[in-house]
XYZ file of C-alpha atoms in Angstrom:
155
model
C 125.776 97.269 105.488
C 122.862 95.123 104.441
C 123.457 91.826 102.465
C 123.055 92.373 98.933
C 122.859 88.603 98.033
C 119.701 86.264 98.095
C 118.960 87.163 101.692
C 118.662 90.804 101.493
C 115.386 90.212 99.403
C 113.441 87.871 102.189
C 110.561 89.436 103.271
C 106.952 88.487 105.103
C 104.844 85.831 102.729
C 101.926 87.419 100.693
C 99.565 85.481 99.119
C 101.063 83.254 96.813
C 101.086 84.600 93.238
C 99.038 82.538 90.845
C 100.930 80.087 88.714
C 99.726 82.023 85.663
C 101.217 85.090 86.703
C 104.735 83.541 87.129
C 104.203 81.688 83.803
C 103.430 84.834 82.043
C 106.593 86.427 83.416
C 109.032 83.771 82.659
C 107.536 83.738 78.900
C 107.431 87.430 78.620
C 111.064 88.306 80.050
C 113.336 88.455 77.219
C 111.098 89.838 74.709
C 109.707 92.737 77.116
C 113.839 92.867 78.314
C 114.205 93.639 74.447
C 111.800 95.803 74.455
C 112.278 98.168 76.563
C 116.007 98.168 75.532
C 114.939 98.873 71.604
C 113.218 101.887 73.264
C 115.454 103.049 76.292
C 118.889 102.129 75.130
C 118.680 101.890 71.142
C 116.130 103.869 69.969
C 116.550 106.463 72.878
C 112.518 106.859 72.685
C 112.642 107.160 76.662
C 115.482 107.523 78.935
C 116.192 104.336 81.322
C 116.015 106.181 83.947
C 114.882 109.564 85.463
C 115.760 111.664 89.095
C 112.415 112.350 90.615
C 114.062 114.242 93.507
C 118.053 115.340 93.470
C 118.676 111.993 95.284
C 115.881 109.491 93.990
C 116.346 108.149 90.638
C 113.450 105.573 89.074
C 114.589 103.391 85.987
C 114.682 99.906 84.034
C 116.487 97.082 84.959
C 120.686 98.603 85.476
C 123.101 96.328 83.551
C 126.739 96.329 85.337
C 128.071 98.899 83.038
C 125.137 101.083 84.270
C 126.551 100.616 88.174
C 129.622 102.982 87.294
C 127.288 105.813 85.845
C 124.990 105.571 88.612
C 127.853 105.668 91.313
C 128.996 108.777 89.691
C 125.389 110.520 89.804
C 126.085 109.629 93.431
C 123.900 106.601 93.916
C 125.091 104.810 96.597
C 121.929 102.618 97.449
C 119.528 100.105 95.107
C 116.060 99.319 95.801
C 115.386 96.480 93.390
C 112.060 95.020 93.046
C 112.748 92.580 90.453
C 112.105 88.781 91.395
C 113.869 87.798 87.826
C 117.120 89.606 88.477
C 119.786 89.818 91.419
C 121.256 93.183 89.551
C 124.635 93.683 88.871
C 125.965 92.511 93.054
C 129.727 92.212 91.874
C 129.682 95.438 90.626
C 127.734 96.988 93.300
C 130.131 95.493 95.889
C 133.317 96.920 93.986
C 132.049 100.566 93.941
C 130.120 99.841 97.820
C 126.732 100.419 96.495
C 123.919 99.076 98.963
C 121.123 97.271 97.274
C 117.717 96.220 99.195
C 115.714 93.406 97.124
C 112.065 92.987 97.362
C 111.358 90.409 94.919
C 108.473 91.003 92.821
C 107.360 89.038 90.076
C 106.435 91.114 87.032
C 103.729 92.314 86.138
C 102.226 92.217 89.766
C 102.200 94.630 92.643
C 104.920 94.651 96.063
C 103.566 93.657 99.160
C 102.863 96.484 101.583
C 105.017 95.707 103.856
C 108.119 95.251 101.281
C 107.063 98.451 100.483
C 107.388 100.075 103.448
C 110.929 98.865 104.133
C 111.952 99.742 101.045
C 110.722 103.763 101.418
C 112.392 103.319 104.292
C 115.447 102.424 103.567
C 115.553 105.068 100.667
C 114.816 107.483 103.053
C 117.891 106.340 105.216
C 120.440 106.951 102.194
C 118.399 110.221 101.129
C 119.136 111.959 104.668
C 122.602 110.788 104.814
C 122.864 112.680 101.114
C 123.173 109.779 99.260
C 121.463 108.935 96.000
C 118.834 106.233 95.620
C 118.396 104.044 92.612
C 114.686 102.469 92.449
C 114.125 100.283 89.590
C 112.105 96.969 87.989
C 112.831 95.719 85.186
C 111.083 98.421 82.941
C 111.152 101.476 85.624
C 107.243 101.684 84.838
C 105.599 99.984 87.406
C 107.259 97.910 90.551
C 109.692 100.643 91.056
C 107.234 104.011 90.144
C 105.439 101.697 93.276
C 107.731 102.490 95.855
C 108.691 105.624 94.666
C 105.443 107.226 94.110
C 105.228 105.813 98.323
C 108.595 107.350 99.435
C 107.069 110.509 97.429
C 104.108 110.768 99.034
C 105.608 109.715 102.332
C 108.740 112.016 102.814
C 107.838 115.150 99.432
């Protein structure tokens, strides 16, 4: 099984991401994390997350009460692309959920070859019949990323 802590998110150096793009995501977190919440989980404007194939679900950032509900769609595999958030690991361990990190800060783009590993290892899960949960923090634009890839790639 592949480490779900802060190791299972190393990956080959990109350029560096400017200091204003970090800022900018630190300062934005919690009020775009309230956002999209107000929307997806109050409000119910959009759902937090949507199956683009049988297996491959794309979504927002999962809270632990959301690993239970994604275990029973049969998700048994993460790709997270957040840089701000580790996901719910404790939970994921309990229920033996696999979760792949490529740390992205918001409101930038993955690195290719983060990328790549990640369609990958979605693909790995998807022919064993297992689902595949692909999210950022939003579901809008690191994680449509990789999933639009593994789309294109292996649909």
């Amino acid at each position: 099984m592949t480490p779900t802590g802060p190791t299972a998110g190393r990956h080959a150096p990109g350029p560096p991401v400017p200091w204003h793009s970090r800022l900018f995501a630190a300062v934005s977190f919690y009020p775009t994390l309230l956002w999209n919440c107000l929307l997806g989980r109050w409000l119910r404007v959009r759902n937090w997350w949507d199956p683009i194939d049988p297996l491959v679900f794309v979504g927002g950032y999962p809270f632990a009460v959301d690993a239970a509900r994604l275990h029973a769609l049969g998700v048994r595999a993460v790709v997270n692309t957040c840089a701000e958030y580790a996901g719910p690991e404790q939970e994921y361990a309990r229920l033996g959920i696999e979760q792949l990190r490529i740390p992205t800060t918001d409101f930038t783009h993955p690195q290719l070859a983060d990328v790549q590993r990640a369609v990958e290892f979605a693909q790995d899960h998807v022919r064993q019949g297992e689902g595949v949960y692909i999210h950022c923090k939003a579901g809008r634009a690191r994680s449509a990323t990789v999933a639009l890839c593994w789309l294109i790639q292996y649909r």
